[in-house]
mmCIF file of C-alpha atoms and ligand atoms in Angstrom:
data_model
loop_
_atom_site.group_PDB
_atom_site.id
_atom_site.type_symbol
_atom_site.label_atom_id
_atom_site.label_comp_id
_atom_site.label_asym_id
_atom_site.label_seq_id
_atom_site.Cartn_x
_atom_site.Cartn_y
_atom_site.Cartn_z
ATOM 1 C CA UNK I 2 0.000 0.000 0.000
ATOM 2 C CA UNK I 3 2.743 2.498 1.267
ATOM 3 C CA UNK I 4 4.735 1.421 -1.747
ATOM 4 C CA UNK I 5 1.863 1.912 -4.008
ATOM 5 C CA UNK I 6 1.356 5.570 -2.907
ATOM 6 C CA UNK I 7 4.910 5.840 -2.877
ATOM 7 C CA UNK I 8 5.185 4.963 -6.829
ATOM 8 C CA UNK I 9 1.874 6.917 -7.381
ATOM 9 C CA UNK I 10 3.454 10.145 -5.828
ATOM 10 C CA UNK I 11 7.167 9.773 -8.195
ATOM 11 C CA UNK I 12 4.639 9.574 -11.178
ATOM 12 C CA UNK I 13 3.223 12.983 -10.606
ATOM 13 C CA UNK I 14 5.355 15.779 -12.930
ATOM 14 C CA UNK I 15 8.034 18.250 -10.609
ATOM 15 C CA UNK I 16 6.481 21.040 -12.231
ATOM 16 C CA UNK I 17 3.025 20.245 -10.920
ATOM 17 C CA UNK I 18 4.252 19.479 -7.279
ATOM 18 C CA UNK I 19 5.754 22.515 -7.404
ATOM 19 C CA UNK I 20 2.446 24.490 -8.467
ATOM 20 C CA UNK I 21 0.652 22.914 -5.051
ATOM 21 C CA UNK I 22 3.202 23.264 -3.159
ATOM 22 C CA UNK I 23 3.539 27.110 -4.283
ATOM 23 C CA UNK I 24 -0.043 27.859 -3.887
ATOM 24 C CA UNK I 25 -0.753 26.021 -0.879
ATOM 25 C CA UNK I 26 2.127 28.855 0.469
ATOM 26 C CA UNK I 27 0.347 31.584 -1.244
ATOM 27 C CA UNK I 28 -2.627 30.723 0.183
ATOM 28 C CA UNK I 29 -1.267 31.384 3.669
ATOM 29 C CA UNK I 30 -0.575 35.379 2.570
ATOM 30 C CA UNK I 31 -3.969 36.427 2.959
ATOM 31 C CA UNK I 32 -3.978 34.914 6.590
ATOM 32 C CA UNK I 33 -0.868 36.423 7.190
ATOM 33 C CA UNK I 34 -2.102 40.136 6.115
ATOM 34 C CA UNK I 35 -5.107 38.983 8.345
ATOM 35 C CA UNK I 36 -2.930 38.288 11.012
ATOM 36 C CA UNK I 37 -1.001 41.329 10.340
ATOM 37 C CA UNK I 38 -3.807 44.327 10.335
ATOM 38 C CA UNK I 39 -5.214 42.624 13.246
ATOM 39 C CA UNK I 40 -2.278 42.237 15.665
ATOM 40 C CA UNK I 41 0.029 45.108 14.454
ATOM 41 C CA UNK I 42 0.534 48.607 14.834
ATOM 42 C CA UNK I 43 -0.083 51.476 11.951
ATOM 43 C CA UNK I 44 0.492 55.209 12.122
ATOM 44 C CA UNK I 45 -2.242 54.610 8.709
ATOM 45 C CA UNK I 46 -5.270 55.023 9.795
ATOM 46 C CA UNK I 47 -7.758 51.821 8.532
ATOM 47 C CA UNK I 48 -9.356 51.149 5.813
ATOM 48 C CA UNK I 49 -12.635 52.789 5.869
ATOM 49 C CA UNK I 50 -15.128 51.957 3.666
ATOM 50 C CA UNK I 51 -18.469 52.756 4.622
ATOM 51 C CA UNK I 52 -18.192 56.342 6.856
ATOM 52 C CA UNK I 53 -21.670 56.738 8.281
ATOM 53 C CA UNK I 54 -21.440 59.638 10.511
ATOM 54 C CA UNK I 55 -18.261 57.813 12.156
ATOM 55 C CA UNK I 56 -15.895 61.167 11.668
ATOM 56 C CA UNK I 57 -17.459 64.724 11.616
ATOM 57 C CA UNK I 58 -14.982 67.561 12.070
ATOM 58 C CA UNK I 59 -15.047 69.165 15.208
ATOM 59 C CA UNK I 60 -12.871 70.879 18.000
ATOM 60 C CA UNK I 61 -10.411 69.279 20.328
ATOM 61 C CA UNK I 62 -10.455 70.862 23.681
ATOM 62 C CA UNK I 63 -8.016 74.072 23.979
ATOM 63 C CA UNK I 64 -7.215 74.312 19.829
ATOM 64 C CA UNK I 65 -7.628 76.910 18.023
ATOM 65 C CA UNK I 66 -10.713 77.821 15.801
ATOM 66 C CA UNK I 67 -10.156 80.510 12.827
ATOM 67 C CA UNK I 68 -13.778 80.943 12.781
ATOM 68 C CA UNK I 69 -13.559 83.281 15.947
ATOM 69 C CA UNK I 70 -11.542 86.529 16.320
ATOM 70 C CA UNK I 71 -10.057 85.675 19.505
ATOM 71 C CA UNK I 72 -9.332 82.218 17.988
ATOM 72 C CA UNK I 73 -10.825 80.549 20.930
ATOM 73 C CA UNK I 74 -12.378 76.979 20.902
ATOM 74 C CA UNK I 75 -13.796 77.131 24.245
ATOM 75 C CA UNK I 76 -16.796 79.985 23.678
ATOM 76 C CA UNK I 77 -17.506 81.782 26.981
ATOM 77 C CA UNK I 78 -20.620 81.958 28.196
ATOM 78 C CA UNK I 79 -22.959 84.177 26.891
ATOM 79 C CA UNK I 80 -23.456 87.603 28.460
ATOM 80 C CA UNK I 81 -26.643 87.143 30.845
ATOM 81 C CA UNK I 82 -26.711 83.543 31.178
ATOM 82 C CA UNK I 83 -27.936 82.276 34.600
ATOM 83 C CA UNK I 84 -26.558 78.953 36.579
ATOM 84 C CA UNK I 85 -29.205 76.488 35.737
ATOM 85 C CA UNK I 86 -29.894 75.843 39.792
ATOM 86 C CA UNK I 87 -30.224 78.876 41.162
ATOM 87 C CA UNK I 88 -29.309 78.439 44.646
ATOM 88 C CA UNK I 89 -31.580 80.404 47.369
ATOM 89 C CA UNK I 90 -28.535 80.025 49.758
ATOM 90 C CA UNK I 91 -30.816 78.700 52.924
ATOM 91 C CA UNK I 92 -29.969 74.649 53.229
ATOM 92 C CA UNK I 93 -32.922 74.046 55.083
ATOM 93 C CA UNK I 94 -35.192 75.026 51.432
ATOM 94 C CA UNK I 95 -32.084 73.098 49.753
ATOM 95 C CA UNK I 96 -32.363 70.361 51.585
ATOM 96 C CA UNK I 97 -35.776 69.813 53.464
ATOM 97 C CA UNK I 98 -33.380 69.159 56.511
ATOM 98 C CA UNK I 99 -32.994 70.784 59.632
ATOM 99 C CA UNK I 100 -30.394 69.575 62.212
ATOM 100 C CA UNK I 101 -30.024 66.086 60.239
ATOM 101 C CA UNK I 102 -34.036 65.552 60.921
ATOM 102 C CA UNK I 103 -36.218 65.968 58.324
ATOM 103 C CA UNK I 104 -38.581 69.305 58.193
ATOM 104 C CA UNK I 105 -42.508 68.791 58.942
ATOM 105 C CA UNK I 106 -43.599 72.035 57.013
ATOM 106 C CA UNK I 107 -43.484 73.491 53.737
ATOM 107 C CA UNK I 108 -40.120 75.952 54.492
ATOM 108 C CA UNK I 109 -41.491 78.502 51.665
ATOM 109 C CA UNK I 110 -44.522 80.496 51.662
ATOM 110 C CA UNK I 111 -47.618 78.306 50.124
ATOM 111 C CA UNK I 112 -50.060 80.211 48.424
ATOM 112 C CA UNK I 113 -52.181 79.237 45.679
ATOM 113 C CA UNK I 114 -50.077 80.224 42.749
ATOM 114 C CA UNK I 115 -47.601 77.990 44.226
ATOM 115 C CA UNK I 116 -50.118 74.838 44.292
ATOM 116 C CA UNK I 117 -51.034 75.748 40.675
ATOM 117 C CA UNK I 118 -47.539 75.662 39.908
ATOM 118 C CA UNK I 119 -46.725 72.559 41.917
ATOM 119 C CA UNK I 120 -50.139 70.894 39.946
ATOM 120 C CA UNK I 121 -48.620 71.642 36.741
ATOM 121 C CA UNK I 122 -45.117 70.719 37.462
ATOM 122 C CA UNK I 123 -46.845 67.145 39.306
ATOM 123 C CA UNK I 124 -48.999 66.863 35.664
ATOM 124 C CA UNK I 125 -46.054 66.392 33.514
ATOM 125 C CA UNK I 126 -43.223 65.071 35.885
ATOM 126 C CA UNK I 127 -44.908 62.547 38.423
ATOM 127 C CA UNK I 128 -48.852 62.051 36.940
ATOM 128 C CA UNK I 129 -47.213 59.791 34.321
ATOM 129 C CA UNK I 130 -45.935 56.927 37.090
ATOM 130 C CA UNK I 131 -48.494 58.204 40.165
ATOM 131 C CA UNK I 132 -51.796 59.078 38.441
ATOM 132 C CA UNK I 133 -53.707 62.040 38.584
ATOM 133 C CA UNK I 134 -54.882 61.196 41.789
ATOM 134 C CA UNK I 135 -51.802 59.735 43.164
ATOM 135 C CA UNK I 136 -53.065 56.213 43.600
ATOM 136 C CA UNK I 137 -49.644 55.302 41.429
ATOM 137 C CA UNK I 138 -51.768 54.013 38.746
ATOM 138 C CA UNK I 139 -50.542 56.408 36.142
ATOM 139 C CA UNK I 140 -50.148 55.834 31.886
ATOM 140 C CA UNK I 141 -46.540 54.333 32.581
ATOM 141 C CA UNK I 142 -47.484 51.959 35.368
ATOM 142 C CA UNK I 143 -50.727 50.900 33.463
ATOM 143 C CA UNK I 144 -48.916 50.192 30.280
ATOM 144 C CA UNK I 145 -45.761 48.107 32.877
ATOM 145 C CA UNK I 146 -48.757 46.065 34.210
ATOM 146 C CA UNK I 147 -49.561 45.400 30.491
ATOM 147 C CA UNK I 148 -46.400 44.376 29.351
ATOM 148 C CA UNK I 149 -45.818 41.550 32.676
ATOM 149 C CA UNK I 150 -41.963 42.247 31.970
ATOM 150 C CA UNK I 151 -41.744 41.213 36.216
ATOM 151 C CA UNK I 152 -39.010 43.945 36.542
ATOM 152 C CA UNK I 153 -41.546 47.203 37.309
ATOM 153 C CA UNK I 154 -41.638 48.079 40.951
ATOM 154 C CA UNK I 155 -45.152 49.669 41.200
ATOM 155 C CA UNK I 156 -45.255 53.217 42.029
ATOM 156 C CA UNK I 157 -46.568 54.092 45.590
ATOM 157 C CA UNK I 158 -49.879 55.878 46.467
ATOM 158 C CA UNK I 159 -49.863 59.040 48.330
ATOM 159 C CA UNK I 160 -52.916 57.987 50.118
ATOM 160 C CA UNK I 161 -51.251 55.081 52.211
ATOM 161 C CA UNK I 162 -50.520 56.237 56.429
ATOM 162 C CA UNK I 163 -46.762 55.844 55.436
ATOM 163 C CA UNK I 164 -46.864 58.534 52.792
ATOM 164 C CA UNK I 165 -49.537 60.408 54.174
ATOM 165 C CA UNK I 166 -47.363 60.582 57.413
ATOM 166 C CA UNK I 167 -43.875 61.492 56.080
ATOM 167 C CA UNK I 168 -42.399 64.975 56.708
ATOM 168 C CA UNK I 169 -42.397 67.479 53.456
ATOM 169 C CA UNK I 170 -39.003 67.533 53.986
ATOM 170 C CA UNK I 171 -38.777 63.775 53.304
ATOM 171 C CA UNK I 172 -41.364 63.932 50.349
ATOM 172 C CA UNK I 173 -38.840 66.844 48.772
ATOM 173 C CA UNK I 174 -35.702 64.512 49.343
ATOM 174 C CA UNK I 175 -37.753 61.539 47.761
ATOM 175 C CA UNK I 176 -37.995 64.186 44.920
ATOM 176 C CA UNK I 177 -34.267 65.618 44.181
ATOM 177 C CA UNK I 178 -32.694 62.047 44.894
ATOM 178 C CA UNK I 179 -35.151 59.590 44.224
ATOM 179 C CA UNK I 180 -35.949 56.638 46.244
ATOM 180 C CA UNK I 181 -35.406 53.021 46.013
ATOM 181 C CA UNK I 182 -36.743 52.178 42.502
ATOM 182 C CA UNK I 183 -38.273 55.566 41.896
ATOM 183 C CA UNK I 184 -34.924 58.071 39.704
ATOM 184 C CA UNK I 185 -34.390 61.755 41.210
ATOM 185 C CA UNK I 186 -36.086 64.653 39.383
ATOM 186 C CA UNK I 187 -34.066 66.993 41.259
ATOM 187 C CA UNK I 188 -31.728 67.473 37.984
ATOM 188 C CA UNK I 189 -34.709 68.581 36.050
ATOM 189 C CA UNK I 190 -36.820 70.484 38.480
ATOM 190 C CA UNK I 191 -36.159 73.217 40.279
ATOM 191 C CA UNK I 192 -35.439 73.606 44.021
ATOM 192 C CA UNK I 193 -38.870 76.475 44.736
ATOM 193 C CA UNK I 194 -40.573 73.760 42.159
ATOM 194 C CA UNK I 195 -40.042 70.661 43.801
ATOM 195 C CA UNK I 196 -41.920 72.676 47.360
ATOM 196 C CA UNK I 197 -44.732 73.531 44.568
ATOM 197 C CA UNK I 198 -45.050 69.973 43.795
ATOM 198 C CA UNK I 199 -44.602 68.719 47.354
ATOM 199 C CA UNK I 200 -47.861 71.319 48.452
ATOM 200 C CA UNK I 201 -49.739 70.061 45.634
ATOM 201 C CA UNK I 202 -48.977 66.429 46.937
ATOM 202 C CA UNK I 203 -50.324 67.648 50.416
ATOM 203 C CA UNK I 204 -53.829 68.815 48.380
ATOM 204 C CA UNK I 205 -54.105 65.421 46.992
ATOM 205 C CA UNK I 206 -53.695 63.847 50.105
ATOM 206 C CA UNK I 207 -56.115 66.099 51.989
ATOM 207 C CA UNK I 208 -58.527 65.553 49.154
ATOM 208 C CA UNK I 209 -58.716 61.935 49.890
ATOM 209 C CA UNK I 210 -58.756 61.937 53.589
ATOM 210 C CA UNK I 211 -60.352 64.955 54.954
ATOM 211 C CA UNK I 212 -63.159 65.069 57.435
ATOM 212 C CA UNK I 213 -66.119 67.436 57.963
ATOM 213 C CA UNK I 214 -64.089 69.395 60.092
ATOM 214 C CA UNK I 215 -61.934 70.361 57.519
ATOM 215 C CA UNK I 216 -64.910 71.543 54.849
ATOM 216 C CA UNK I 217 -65.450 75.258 55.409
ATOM 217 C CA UNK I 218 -68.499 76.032 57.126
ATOM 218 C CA UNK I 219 -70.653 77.423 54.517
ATOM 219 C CA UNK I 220 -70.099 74.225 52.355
ATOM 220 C CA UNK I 221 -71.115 71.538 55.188
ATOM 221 C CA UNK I 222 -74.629 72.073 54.690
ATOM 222 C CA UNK I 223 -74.619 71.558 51.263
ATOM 223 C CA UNK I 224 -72.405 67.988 51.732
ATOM 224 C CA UNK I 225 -75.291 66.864 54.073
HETATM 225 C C1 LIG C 1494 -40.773 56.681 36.406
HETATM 226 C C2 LIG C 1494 -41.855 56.545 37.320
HETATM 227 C C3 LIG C 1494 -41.927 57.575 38.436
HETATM 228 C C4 LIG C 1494 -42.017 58.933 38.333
HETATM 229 C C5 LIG C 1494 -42.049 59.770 37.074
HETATM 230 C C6 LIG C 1494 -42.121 59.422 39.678
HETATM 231 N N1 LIG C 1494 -42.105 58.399 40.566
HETATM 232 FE FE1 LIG C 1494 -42.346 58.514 42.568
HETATM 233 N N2 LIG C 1494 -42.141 56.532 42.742
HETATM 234 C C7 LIG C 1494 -41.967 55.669 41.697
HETATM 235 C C8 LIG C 1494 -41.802 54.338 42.190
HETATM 236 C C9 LIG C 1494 -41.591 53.096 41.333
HETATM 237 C C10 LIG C 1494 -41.879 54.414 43.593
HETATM 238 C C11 LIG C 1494 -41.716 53.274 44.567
HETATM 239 C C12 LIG C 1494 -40.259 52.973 44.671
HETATM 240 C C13 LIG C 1494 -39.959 51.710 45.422
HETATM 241 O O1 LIG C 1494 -40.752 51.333 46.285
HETATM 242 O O2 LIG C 1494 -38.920 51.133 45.125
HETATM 243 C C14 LIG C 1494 -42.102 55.803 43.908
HETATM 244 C C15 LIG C 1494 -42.262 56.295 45.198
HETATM 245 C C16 LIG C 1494 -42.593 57.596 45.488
HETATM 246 C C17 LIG C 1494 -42.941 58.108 46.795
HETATM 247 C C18 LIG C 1494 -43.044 57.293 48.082
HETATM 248 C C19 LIG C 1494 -41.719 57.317 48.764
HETATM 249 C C20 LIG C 1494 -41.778 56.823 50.181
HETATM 250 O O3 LIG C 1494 -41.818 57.667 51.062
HETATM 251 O O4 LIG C 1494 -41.788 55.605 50.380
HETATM 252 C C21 LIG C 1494 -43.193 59.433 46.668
HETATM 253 C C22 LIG C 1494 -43.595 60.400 47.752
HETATM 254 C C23 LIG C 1494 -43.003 59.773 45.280
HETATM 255 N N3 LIG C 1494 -42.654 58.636 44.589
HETATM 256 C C24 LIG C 1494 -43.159 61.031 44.752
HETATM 257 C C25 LIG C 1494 -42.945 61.360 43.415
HETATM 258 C C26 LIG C 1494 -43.044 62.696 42.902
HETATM 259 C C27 LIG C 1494 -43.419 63.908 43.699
HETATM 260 C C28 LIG C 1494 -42.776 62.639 41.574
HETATM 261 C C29 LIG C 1494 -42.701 63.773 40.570
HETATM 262 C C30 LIG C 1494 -41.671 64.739 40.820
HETATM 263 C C31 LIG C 1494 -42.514 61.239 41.253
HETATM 264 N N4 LIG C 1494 -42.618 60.497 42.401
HETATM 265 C C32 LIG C 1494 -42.228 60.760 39.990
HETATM 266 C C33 LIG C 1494 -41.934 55.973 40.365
HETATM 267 C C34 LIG C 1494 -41.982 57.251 39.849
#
């Protein structure tokens, strides 16, 4: 058999042993240029075919830009602008904390303005998880319940003794840093907004729990 293959192998012409031999080689340069681009180092940048949006000429930090006079990159900030968070400088309104406990009132005059404000500013940043009402039965939580992905926490109602019963201070924390599963809104809302929104929170409560004694007279007849 060996000698067979042996005999078989002499019969085959040099010049086409050769030829295999040669391109089985050549075959290997591809793999090597493979090899090559992926493991090596190039002051070339790559071969870039398709560019998308992957490049788009812009500023590095601290050049120069000809388009500006002064030749500045860095553009200072317009004449008039404000800090975003204006700071009213008292860390009890900053903070809804008073000696490390939390505060039991509203630290800023309420007045109705103020709990239209804090209804609008509750509409569009808490109705969506809490409901109108605050039963936490809002558009997102109704459309989580849908879904029965298992990973929504429910929101909580305003109307339980634990809510009902926390300090404003702790209901403004709950609303600059979150809690738990519930994200902070304190980036996007304002310090004087988030005691707007904690008042209006108050109204909803005492809409769901009041008593007679807290209807104004002139109205109690009318309830009977
Ligand atoms: C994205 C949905 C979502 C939004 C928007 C949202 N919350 Fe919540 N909130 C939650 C969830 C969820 C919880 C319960 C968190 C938990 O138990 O892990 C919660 C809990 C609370 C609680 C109860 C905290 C406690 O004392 O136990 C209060 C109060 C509250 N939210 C107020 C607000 C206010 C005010 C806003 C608007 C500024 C707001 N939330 C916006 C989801 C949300």
């Amino acid at each position: 058999m060996l000698k067979e293959l042996q005999r078989m192998f002499r019969e085959i012409p040099r010049w086409l042993k050769i030829a295999v031999i040669a391109s089985v080689v050549l075959s290997w340069v591809p793999l090597a240029m493979v090899a090559k681009a992926r493991f090596g180092t190039s002051a070339r940048p790559r071969l870039h075919v398709v560019f998308n949006m992957d490049n788009q000429p812009r500023f590095k930090a601290q050049q120069t830009n000809p388009l500006f006079s002064d030749r500045r990159e860095a553009r200072p900030a317009v004449e008039g602008t404000v800090p975003f968070a204006l700071n009213s400088g008292n860390p009890v309104i900053e903070t809804g904390k008073l000696d490390g406990g939390w505060i039991e009132a509203i630290p800023i005059e309420v007045d109705l303005p103020l709990l239209r404000r804090g209804e609008d500013r509750f509409h569009i940043y808490c109705e969506p998880c809490h409901g109108a009402a605050g039963y936490g039965d809002g558009p997102v939580a109704k459309r989580a319940d849908e879904l029965q992905e298992g990973s929504w926490t429910q929101p909580s109602s305003f109307h339980t003794d634990l809510v009902r019963e926390r300090p404003s201070g702790h209901l403004f924390n709950t609303i600059s840093h979150g809690i738990r599963n519930m994200p902070a809104y304190g980036p996007q809302v304002p310090v004087r907004d988030r005691w707007a929104i904690v008042s209006y929170i108050r109204a909803l409560q005492l809409s769901r729990n009041a008593g007679l004694d807290d209807v104004p007279p002139e109205f109690v007849a009318k309830l009977k």
